[in-house]
CSV table of C-alpha atoms in Angstrom, one decimal:
chain,number,residue,atom,x,y,z
H,1,MET,CA,-0.2,-0.3,-0.1
H,2,LYS,CA,1.6,3.3,-0.9
H,3,THR,CA,1.7,5.9,1.5
H,4,THR,CA,0.8,9.7,1.0
H,5,GLN,CA,4.3,10.9,0.5
H,6,GLU,CA,4.6,8.7,-2.8
H,7,HIS,CA,1.9,10.9,-4.0
H,8,ILE,CA,3.3,13.9,-3.4
H,9,PRO,CA,5.5,15.9,-5.8
H,10,ILE,CA,7.9,16.8,-3.1
H,11,ALA,CA,11.0,14.6,-2.5
H,12,ALA,CA,12.3,17.0,0.7
H,13,VAL,CA,12.5,20.4,2.0
H,14,LYS,CA,15.4,22.3,2.8
H,15,ASN,CA,16.3,26.2,3.3
H,16,ASP,CA,13.1,27.0,3.0
H,17,ILE,CA,12.7,25.2,-0.3
H,18,CYS,CA,10.6,22.4,-1.6
H,19,LEU,CA,12.7,19.6,-3.8
H,20,LEU,CA,10.8,17.8,-6.6
H,21,LYS,CA,11.6,14.0,-7.1
H,22,LYS,CA,12.1,15.6,-11.1
H,23,GLY,CA,15.0,17.0,-10.2
H,24,GLY,CA,13.4,20.9,-10.0
H,25,ALA,CA,12.0,22.8,-6.8
H,26,ALA,CA,9.8,25.6,-6.1
H,27,LEU,CA,9.2,27.9,-2.8
H,28,ILE,CA,6.4,28.9,-1.6
H,29,LEU,CA,4.8,32.8,-1.2
H,30,GLN,CA,2.3,33.4,1.5
H,31,VAL,CA,0.0,36.9,0.4
H,32,PRO,CA,-2.2,38.5,2.3
H,33,ALA,CA,-6.0,39.6,0.8
H,34,VAL,CA,-7.6,42.8,-0.2
H,35,ASN,CA,-11.2,43.1,0.2
H,36,PHE,CA,-11.9,44.9,-3.6
H,37,GLY,CA,-15.1,45.4,-3.2
H,38,LEU,CA,-14.6,47.9,-0.4
H,39,LEU,CA,-12.3,50.0,-2.8
H,40,SER,CA,-13.0,53.1,-5.0
H,41,GLU,CA,-13.3,52.9,-8.4
H,42,ARG,CA,-9.6,54.6,-8.6
H,43,GLU,CA,-7.5,52.0,-6.2
H,44,GLN,CA,-9.5,48.8,-8.2
H,45,ALA,CA,-8.2,50.5,-11.0
H,46,GLY,CA,-4.6,51.0,-10.1
H,47,ILE,CA,-4.3,47.1,-8.3
H,48,ILE,CA,-5.7,46.0,-11.6
H,49,PHE,CA,-3.1,48.1,-13.9
H,50,SER,CA,-0.2,46.9,-11.0
H,51,PHE,CA,-1.6,43.2,-11.2
H,52,ALA,CA,-1.0,43.4,-15.3
H,53,GLN,CA,2.2,44.9,-14.8
H,54,LEU,CA,3.2,41.8,-12.7
H,55,ILE,CA,1.5,39.7,-15.0
H,56,ASN,CA,3.3,41.1,-18.2
H,57,SER,CA,6.7,41.2,-16.6
H,58,LEU,CA,7.1,37.4,-16.2
H,59,SER,CA,9.8,35.0,-17.6
H,60,SER,CA,8.6,32.2,-16.4
H,61,THR,CA,5.8,30.1,-15.2
H,62,ILE,CA,4.0,30.5,-11.4
H,63,GLN,CA,1.1,29.6,-9.2
H,64,ILE,CA,-1.4,30.9,-8.0
H,65,CYS,CA,-3.3,28.7,-5.3
H,66,ILE,CA,-6.3,29.3,-2.9
H,67,TYR,CA,-6.5,27.0,0.7
H,68,SER,CA,-9.7,27.5,2.3
H,69,GLU,CA,-9.8,25.9,6.0
H,70,ARG,CA,-13.0,25.6,8.2
H,71,LEU,CA,-12.3,26.8,11.4
H,72,ASN,CA,-12.9,25.6,14.6
H,73,ILE,CA,-13.4,28.5,17.5
H,74,SER,CA,-15.1,26.7,20.2
H,75,SER,CA,-12.3,27.7,22.3
H,76,TYR,CA,-12.7,31.2,21.3
H,77,LEU,CA,-16.8,30.8,22.8
H,78,GLU,CA,-15.2,29.1,25.6
H,79,LEU,CA,-12.8,32.3,26.3
H,80,LEU,CA,-15.9,34.2,25.7
H,81,ASP,CA,-18.0,32.6,28.8
H,82,LYS,CA,-14.7,32.7,31.0
H,83,ALA,CA,-14.4,36.3,30.6
H,84,ARG,CA,-18.5,36.2,31.5
H,85,ALA,CA,-18.0,34.9,34.1
H,86,SER,CA,-15.9,37.3,36.1
H,87,GLN,CA,-17.6,39.8,35.0
H,88,THR,CA,-19.7,41.8,37.3
H,89,ASN,CA,-21.1,44.8,35.4
H,90,PRO,CA,-24.5,43.9,34.3
H,91,LEU,CA,-24.7,46.0,31.0
H,92,LEU,CA,-21.4,44.3,29.7
H,93,LEU,CA,-22.7,40.7,30.7
H,94,LYS,CA,-26.2,41.6,28.7
H,95,MET,CA,-23.8,42.8,25.6
H,96,MET,CA,-21.0,39.9,26.1
H,97,GLY,CA,-23.9,37.2,26.5
H,98,SER,CA,-25.7,38.9,22.8
H,99,TYR,CA,-22.2,39.1,21.3
H,100,ARG,CA,-21.7,35.4,22.4
H,101,SER,CA,-25.2,34.0,20.7
H,102,PHE,CA,-24.7,36.2,17.0
H,103,ILE,CA,-21.7,34.2,16.8
H,104,GLN,CA,-22.8,30.9,17.9
H,105,SER,CA,-25.8,31.6,15.5
H,106,THR,CA,-23.4,32.5,12.6
H,107,ILE,CA,-21.5,29.7,13.3
H,108,LYS,CA,-24.3,27.1,13.0
H,109,GLU,CA,-25.7,28.8,9.5
H,110,ASN,CA,-22.7,29.5,8.1
H,111,GLU,CA,-19.3,27.5,8.0
H,112,VAL,CA,-16.4,29.7,9.3
H,113,LEU,CA,-13.6,29.6,6.6
H,114,ASP,CA,-10.3,30.8,6.5
H,115,LYS,CA,-8.9,31.7,3.0
H,116,LYS,CA,-5.3,32.0,2.3
H,117,PHE,CA,-3.1,33.2,-1.4
H,118,TYR,CA,0.1,31.3,-2.0
H,119,LEU,CA,1.7,32.0,-5.0
H,120,VAL,CA,4.5,29.2,-6.0
H,121,ILE,CA,7.9,29.9,-8.1
H,122,PRO,CA,9.7,26.7,-9.5
H,123,LEU,CA,12.9,25.9,-11.1
H,124,PHE,CA,11.9,23.4,-13.6
H,125,SER,CA,14.7,20.4,-14.1
H,126,GLU,CA,15.1,21.9,-17.7
H,127,GLU,CA,17.3,25.1,-16.5
H,128,VAL,CA,19.2,22.7,-14.0
H,129,GLY,CA,20.6,20.3,-16.4
H,130,LEU,CA,20.2,16.5,-16.9
H,131,LYS,CA,23.3,15.5,-15.1
H,132,TYR,CA,24.3,18.0,-11.9
H,133,SER,CA,26.0,18.1,-8.7
H,134,GLU,CA,24.3,19.2,-5.2
H,135,GLU,CA,26.5,22.5,-5.7
H,136,LEU,CA,25.4,23.3,-9.3
H,137,PHE,CA,22.0,22.8,-7.8
H,138,TRP,CA,22.0,25.2,-5.8
H,139,HIS,CA,23.8,27.5,-7.4
H,140,LYS,CA,20.9,27.5,-9.8
H,141,VAL,CA,18.7,28.0,-7.2
H,142,LYS,CA,20.4,31.0,-6.2
H,143,THR,CA,20.9,32.7,-9.4
H,144,VAL,CA,17.7,31.4,-10.6
H,145,LEU,CA,15.1,30.9,-8.4
H,146,LEU,CA,15.8,33.7,-5.5
H,147,PRO,CA,16.0,36.6,-8.2
H,148,ARG,CA,12.3,35.7,-9.2
H,149,ARG,CA,11.1,35.7,-5.9
H,150,GLU,CA,12.6,39.3,-5.2
H,151,GLN,CA,11.6,40.0,-8.2
H,152,ILE,CA,7.3,39.0,-8.0
H,153,ILE,CA,7.8,40.5,-4.0
H,154,ARG,CA,8.9,44.0,-5.4
H,155,LEU,CA,6.0,43.9,-7.4
H,156,LEU,CA,3.5,42.7,-5.0
H,157,GLY,CA,5.0,45.7,-3.1
H,158,ARG,CA,3.2,47.7,-5.7
H,159,ILE,CA,0.0,46.6,-5.5
H,160,GLY,CA,0.3,47.0,-1.6
H,161,LEU,CA,0.5,43.2,-1.0
H,162,ARG,CA,3.6,42.5,1.5
H,163,ALA,CA,4.4,38.4,0.6
H,164,GLN,CA,6.5,36.7,2.8
H,165,GLN,CA,8.2,33.0,1.8
H,166,LEU,CA,7.0,30.2,3.8
H,167,ASP,CA,9.6,28.6,5.8
H,168,ASN,CA,10.4,24.8,6.5
H,169,GLN,CA,7.8,24.4,9.1
H,170,LYS,CA,5.3,26.6,7.6
H,171,ILE,CA,5.6,24.2,4.9
H,172,ILE,CA,5.7,21.1,6.1
H,173,GLU,CA,2.3,22.1,7.9
H,174,LEU,CA,0.8,23.5,5.1
H,175,PHE,CA,0.9,20.3,3.6
H,176,TYR,CA,0.3,18.1,6.6
H,177,ASN,CA,-3.0,20.2,7.3
H,178,ILE,CA,-4.0,19.7,3.0
H,179,TYR,CA,-3.6,15.9,3.1
H,180,ASN,CA,-5.3,15.7,6.4
H,181,ARG,CA,-8.7,17.5,5.6
H,182,GLU,CA,-10.3,16.1,9.1
H,183,ASN,CA,-7.8,17.3,11.2
H,184,PHE,CA,-9.1,20.7,11.5
H,185,SER,CA,-6.7,23.7,12.8
H,186,GLN,CA,-7.8,25.5,15.6
H,187,PRO,CA,-6.9,29.3,15.0
H,188,THR,CA,-4.9,30.5,18.5
H,189,GLN,CA,-7.3,33.3,19.8
H,190,SER,CA,-5.9,35.8,22.4
H,191,ALA,CA,-8.1,36.3,25.6
H,192,PRO,CA,-10.6,39.1,25.8
H,193,THR,CA,-9.9,42.3,27.6
H,194,ALA,CA,-11.7,43.1,31.0
H,195,LEU,CA,-13.7,45.4,30.5
H,196,LYS,CA,-14.4,47.7,33.6
H,197,ALA,CA,-17.1,50.4,33.5
H,198,GLU,CA,-15.7,53.7,35.0
H,199,SER,CA,-17.7,56.5,36.5
H,200,ALA,CA,-18.3,59.4,34.5
H,201,PRO,CA,-15.7,62.2,35.6
H,202,PRO,CA,-17.0,65.3,37.8
H,203,LEU,CA,-18.2,67.9,35.5
H,204,PRO,CA,-16.5,71.7,35.4
H,205,PRO,CA,-17.5,74.3,37.8
H,206,PRO,CA,-19.4,76.4,35.5
H,207,PRO,CA,-17.8,80.2,34.7
H,208,PRO,CA,-18.0,83.0,36.8
H,209,PRO,CA,-20.2,85.9,34.9
H,210,GLN,CA,-18.8,88.1,33.2
H,211,SER,CA,-19.5,91.6,32.0
H,212,PRO,CA,-21.2,92.3,29.1
H,213,PRO,CA,-18.7,93.3,26.1
H,214,VAL,CA,-18.9,96.8,24.6
H,215,ILE,CA,-19.6,97.7,21.6
H,216,SER,CA,-18.0,100.4,19.8
H,217,LYS,CA,-19.6,102.3,16.9
H,218,ALA,CA,-18.8,100.9,13.4
H,219,PRO,CA,-16.3,103.4,11.0
H,220,PRO,CA,-17.7,105.0,8.5
H,221,ALA,CA,-18.2,102.5,5.3
H,222,GLN,CA,-15.7,103.4,2.8
H,223,PRO,CA,-17.1,103.7,-1.2
H,224,ALA,CA,-16.5,100.6,-3.2
H,225,VAL,CA,-13.6,100.3,-4.9
H,226,ALA,CA,-13.9,98.7,-8.6
H,227,ILE,CA,-11.8,95.6,-9.0
H,228,ALA,CA,-11.0,94.9,-12.6
H,229,THR,CA,-11.3,91.3,-13.8
H,230,ASN,CA,-9.3,88.6,-16.6
H,231,LYS,CA,-10.3,85.9,-17.5
H,232,ALA,CA,-7.5,82.6,-16.5
H,233,GLN,CA,-5.6,81.8,-19.5
H,234,ASN,CA,-3.4,79.2,-17.8
H,235,HIS,CA,-4.9,77.2,-14.7
H,236,PRO,CA,-8.4,75.9,-16.1
H,237,PHE,CA,-10.0,75.5,-12.7
H,238,VAL,CA,-10.0,79.4,-12.2
H,239,VAL,CA,-12.3,81.3,-13.6
H,240,GLU,CA,-11.6,84.7,-12.2
H,241,GLU,CA,-7.9,86.4,-11.6
H,242,LEU,CA,-8.2,89.9,-9.2
H,243,LEU,CA,-5.9,92.2,-10.2
């Protein structure tokens, strides 16, 4: 019976690089997501233009992978229960109860998914050669694969995306989660901050009464002076200029 590792095209993971069984290699970048729908039309056009520049500047193949993972937030609900048990303010206790009920009803109706985006940059075996030593292989990685990584990270930065390369441990965890979908990961949630109801600060004393201001007589009005105007010729948004 074949094991799972025999079906995976990866022979080993070394120096944050996936060594492939056919002689090539690949590295994985994790890219954060952008809520495209909340951006303005100008920002959306800028992202589309920058992404088109990234695609047109590529000299090799890349892979864009989206990994959806169902989250188990039962530990987060337990933290909320502990926070409610230690809460003494009735108003905050009621708000925390409503929030917990909202979270529980949401996860019953819809699955809580965490989407992660990855970009795979390969180094094909044809680029390395048919016969090569280990020293030549890592030389190809440094001179071919790593410059591709730097170029793509720089172009993603123009879009506002800060990509990070996965290290050995994160690569192993990623493929373990992919091939063990029954073991859903539990996100690490920080403990909720204890809320305290603060008393309202004392009001400042009213200011002392002041004498009514003295109103002086207004100076006589000066005759209006005519102002000559010329139409602007340089700036398109200026209608008139004062001489």
